[in-house]
Short mmCIF file of C-alpha atoms and ligand atoms in Angstrom, two decimals:
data_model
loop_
_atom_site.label_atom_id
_atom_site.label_comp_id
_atom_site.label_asym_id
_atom_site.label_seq_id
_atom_site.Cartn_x
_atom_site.Cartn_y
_atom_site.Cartn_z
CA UNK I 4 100.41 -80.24 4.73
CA UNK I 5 97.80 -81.93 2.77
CA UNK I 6 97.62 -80.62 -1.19
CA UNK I 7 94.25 -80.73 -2.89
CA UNK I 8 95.95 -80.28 -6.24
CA UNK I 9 98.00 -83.00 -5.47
CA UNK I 10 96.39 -86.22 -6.97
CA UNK I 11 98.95 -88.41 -6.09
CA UNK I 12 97.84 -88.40 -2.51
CA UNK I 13 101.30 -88.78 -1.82
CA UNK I 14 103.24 -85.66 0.45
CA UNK I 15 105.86 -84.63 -1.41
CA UNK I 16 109.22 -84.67 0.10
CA UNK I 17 111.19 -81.76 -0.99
CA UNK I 18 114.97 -81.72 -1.53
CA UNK I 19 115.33 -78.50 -0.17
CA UNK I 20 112.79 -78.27 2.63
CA UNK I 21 113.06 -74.66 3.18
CA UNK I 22 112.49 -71.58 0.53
CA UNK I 23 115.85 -69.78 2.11
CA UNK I 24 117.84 -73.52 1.26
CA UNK I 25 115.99 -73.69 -2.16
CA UNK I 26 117.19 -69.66 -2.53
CA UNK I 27 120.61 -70.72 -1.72
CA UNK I 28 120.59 -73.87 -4.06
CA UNK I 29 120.04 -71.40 -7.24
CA UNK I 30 122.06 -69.04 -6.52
CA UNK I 31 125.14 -71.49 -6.29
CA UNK I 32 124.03 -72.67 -9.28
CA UNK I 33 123.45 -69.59 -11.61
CA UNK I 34 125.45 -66.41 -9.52
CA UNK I 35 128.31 -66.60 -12.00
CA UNK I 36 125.87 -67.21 -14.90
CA UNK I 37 124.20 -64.27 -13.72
CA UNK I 38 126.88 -61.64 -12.79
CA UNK I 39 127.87 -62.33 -16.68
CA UNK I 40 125.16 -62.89 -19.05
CA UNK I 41 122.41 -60.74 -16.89
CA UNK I 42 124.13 -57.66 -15.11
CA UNK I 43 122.20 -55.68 -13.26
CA UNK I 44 118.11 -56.39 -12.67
CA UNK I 45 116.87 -55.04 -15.71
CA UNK I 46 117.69 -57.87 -17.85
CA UNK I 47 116.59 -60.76 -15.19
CA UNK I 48 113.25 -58.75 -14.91
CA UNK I 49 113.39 -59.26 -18.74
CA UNK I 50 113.86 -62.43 -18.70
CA UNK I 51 111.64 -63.20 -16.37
CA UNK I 52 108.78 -61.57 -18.97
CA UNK I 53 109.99 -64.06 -21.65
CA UNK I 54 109.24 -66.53 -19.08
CA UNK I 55 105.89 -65.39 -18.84
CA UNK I 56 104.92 -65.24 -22.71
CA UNK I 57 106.10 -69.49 -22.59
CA UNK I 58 103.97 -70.06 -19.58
CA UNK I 59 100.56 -67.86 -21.29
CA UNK I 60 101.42 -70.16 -24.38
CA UNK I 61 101.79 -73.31 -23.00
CA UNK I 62 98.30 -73.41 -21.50
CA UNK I 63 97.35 -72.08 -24.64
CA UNK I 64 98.87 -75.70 -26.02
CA UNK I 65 97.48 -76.69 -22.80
CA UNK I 66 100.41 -79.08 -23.05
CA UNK I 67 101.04 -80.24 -19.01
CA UNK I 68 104.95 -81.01 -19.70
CA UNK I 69 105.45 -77.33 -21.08
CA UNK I 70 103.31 -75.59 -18.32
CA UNK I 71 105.43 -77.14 -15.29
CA UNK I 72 108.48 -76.73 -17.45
CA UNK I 73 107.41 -72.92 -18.16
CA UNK I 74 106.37 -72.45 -14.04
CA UNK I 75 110.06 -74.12 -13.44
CA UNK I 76 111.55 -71.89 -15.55
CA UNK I 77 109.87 -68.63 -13.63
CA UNK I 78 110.69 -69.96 -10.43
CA UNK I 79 114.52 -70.25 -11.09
CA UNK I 80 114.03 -66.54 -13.39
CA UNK I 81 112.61 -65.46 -10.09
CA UNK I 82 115.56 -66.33 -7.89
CA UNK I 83 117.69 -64.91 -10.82
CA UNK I 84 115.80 -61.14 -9.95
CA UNK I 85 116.75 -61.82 -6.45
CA UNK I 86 119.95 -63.10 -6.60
CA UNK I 87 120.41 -59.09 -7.94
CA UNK I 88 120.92 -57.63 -4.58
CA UNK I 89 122.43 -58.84 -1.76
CA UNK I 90 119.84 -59.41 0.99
CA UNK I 91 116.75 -60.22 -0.87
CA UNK I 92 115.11 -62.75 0.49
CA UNK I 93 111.92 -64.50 -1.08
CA UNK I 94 111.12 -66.07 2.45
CA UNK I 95 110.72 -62.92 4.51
CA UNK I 96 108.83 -61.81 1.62
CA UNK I 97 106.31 -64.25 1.51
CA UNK I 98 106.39 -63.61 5.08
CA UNK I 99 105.39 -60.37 5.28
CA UNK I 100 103.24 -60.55 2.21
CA UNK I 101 100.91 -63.26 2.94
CA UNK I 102 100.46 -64.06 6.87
CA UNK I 103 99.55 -67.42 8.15
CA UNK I 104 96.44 -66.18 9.21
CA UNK I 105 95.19 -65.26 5.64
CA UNK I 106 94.96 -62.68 3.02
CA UNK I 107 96.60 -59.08 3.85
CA UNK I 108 94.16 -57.11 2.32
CA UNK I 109 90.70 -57.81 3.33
CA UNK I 110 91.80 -60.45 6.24
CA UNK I 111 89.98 -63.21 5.76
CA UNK I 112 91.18 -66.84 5.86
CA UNK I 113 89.67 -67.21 2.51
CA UNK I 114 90.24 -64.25 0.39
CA UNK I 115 87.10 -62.03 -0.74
CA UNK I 116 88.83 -58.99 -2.02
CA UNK I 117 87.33 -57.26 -4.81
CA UNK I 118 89.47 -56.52 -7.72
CA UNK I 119 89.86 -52.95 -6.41
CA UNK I 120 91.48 -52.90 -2.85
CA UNK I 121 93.57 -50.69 -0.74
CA UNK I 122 97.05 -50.88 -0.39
CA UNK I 123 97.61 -52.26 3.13
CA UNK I 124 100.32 -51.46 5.61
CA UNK I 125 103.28 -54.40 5.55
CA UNK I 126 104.89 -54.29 8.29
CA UNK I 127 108.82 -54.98 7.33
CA UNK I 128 110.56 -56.70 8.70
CA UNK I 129 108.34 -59.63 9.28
CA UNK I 130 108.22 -61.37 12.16
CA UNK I 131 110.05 -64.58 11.55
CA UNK I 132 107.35 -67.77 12.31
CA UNK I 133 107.47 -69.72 8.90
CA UNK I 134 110.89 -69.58 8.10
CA UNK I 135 111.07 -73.85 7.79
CA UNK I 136 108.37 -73.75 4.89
CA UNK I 137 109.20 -74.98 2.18
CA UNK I 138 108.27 -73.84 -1.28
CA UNK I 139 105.30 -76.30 -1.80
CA UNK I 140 104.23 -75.39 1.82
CA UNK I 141 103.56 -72.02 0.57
CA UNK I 142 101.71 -73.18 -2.19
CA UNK I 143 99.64 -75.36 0.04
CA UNK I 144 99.31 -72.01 2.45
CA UNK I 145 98.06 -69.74 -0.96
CA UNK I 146 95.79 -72.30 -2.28
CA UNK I 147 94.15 -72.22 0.93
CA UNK I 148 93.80 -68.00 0.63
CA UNK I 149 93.65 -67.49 -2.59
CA UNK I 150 92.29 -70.92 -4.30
CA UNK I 151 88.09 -70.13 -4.30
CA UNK I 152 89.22 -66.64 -6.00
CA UNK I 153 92.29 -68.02 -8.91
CA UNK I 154 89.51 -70.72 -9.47
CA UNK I 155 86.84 -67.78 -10.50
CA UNK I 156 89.52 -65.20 -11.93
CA UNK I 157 89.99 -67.95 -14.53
CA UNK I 158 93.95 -69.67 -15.38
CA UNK I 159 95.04 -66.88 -18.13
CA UNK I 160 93.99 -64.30 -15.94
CA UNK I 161 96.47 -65.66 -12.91
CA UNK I 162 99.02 -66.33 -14.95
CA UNK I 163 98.84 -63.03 -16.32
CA UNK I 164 99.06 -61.01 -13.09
CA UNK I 165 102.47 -62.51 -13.34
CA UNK I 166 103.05 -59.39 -15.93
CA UNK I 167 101.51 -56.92 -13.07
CA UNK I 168 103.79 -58.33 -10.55
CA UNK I 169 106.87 -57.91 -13.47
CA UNK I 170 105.30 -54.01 -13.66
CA UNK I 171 105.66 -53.84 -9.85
CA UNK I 172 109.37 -54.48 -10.17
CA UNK I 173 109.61 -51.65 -12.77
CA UNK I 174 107.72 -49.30 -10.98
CA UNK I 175 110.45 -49.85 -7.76
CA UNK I 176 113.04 -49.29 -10.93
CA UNK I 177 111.55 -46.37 -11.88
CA UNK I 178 111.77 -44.68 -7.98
CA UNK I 179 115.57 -45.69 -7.65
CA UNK I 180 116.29 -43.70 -10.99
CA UNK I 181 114.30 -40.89 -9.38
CA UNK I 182 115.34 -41.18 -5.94
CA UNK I 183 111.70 -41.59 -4.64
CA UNK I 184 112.85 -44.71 -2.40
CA UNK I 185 115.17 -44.53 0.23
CA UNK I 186 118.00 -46.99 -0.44
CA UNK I 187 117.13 -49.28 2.59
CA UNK I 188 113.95 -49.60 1.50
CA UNK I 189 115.29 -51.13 -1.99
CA UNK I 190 116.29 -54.75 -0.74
CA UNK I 191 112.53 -55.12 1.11
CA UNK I 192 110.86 -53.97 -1.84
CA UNK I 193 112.55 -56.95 -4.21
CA UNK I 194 111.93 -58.94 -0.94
CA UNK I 195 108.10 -58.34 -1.23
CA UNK I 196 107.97 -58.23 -5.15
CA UNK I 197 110.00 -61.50 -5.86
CA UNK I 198 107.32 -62.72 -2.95
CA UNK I 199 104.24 -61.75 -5.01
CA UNK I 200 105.91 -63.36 -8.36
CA UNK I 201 106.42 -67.11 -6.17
CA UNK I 202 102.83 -66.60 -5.43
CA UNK I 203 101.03 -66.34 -8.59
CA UNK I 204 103.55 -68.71 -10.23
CA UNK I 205 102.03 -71.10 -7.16
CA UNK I 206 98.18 -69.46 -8.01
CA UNK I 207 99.21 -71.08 -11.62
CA UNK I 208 100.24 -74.16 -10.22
CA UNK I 209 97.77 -75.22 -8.21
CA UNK I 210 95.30 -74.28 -10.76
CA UNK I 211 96.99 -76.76 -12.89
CA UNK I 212 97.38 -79.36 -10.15
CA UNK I 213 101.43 -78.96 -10.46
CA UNK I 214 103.64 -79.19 -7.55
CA UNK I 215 106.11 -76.30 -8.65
CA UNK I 216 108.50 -76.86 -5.97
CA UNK I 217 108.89 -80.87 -7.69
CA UNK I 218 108.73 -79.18 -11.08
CA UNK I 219 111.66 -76.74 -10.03
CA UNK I 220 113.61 -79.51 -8.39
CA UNK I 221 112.96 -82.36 -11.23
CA UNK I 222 114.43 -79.74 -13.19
CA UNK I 223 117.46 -78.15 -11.32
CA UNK I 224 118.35 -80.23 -8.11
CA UNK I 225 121.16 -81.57 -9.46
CA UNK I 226 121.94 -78.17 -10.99
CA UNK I 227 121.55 -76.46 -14.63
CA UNK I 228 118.83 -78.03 -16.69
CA UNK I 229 120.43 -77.27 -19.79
CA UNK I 230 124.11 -77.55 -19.59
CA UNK I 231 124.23 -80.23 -16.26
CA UNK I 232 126.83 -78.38 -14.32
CA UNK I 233 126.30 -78.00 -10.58
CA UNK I 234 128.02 -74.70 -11.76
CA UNK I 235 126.31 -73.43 -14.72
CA UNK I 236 128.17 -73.28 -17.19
CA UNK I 237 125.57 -72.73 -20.33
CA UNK I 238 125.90 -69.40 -22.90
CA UNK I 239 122.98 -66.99 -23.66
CA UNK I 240 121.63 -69.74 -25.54
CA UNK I 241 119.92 -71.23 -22.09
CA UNK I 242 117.51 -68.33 -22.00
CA UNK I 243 115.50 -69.42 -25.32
CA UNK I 244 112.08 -69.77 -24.87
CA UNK I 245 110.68 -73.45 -23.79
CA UNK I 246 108.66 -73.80 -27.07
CA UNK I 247 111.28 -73.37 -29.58
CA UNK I 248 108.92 -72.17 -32.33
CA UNK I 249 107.72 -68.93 -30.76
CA UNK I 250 110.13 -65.55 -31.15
ZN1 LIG A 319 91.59 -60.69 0.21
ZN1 LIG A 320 123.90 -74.30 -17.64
#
């Protein structure tokens, strides 16, 4: 799939060619790390917000190193969220979130919503047509939907649906604690949410002509940024913020 923010006119050849193989990839590397410095989703969602302040500030610094770093970062925070429940599955909720044939909500191939739009029907589960994609093919797929509309909404704006998505996430928190969602409902729900949070880290992305799928793998292929283990084995230290200086 051809890239226009790729101005390397080179196709990228992923290490993990598929979103379920990247999914796996993570969670070998950070489940442990996970189960004991982040119990539970709360504090991953958390994190995950940190993540988000970096990103806003490094465009602010507008410092290209620090953005992909900062999108990295969110795309490994976001497998942390879903590496929360067994069964959640970022694939199948791109899938059902954002079909092939273009956006969900007002169904065209190029997205014209309005800022104010119904909530559609997803059907769940999806039907299974894209599960080979990689990461960066789904980037290439959303830039195509959603491109001509990031471009207008303006960079800080996209990256700061990112916090809307992160409110999504609460709001499913706040129906478990009042038993307003059916359990079985739970896992497609953080299916669908961690979904929307790939795609406006990929809305950011492209709007910065950065290949987050090479960012993510530049910076964890070979397994923890930080500490090198194929195993993480880092402290709570790992989750300070990219730019060192900010609280
Ligand atoms: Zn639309
Ligand atoms: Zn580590």
């Amino acid at each position: 799939m051809s890239y226009e923010g790729d101005q390397s006119g080179e196709l990228y050849v992923p290490r993990f060619a598929t979103v379920d193989g990247l999914q796996a990839h993570m969670r070998s590397v950070f489940h442990v790390r996970n189960e004991v410095y982040l119990p539970g989703r709360a504090p991953r969602i958390e994190l995950f917000e940190n993540g988000i302040h970096d990103l806003v500030a490094s465009l602010r610094l507008d410092n290209q190193d620090l953005v992909a770093t900062a999108l990295a970062r969110l795309t490994s925070r976001m497998f942390c969220i879903a590496d929360s429940l067994e069964g959640v599955s970022l694939s199948e909720g791109l899938e059902a979130k954002f079909p092939e044939s273009g956006c969900l909500f007002c169904g065209q191939p190029s997205c014209a919503c309005g800022e104010s739009r119904a909530t559609p029907y997803v059907a769940w589960p999806p039907v299974r047509t894209r599960q080979d994609w990689s990461f960066n093919d789904w980037q290439n797929h959303l830039w195509g939907v959603y491109g001509p509309a990031n471009k207008k909404r303006g960079i800080e704006s996209v990256a700061l649906r990112l916090h809307a998505e992160k409110g999504e996430l609460g709001a499913i928190e706040n129906h478990i604690a009042r038993g307003t969602i059916k359990l079985d409902q739970v896992v497609p729900a953080y299916s669908m949410g961690t979904g929307d949070l790939g795609a406006w880290i990929c809305g950011v992305g492209s709007l910065r002509e950065i290949n987050v799928l090479k960012a993510t793998e530049e910076r964890y292929a070979d397994g923890c940024a930080t500490c090198g283990g194929a195993q993480c084995v880092c402290g709570p230290a790992e989750f300070d913020h990219v730019y060192p200086s900010l609280s």
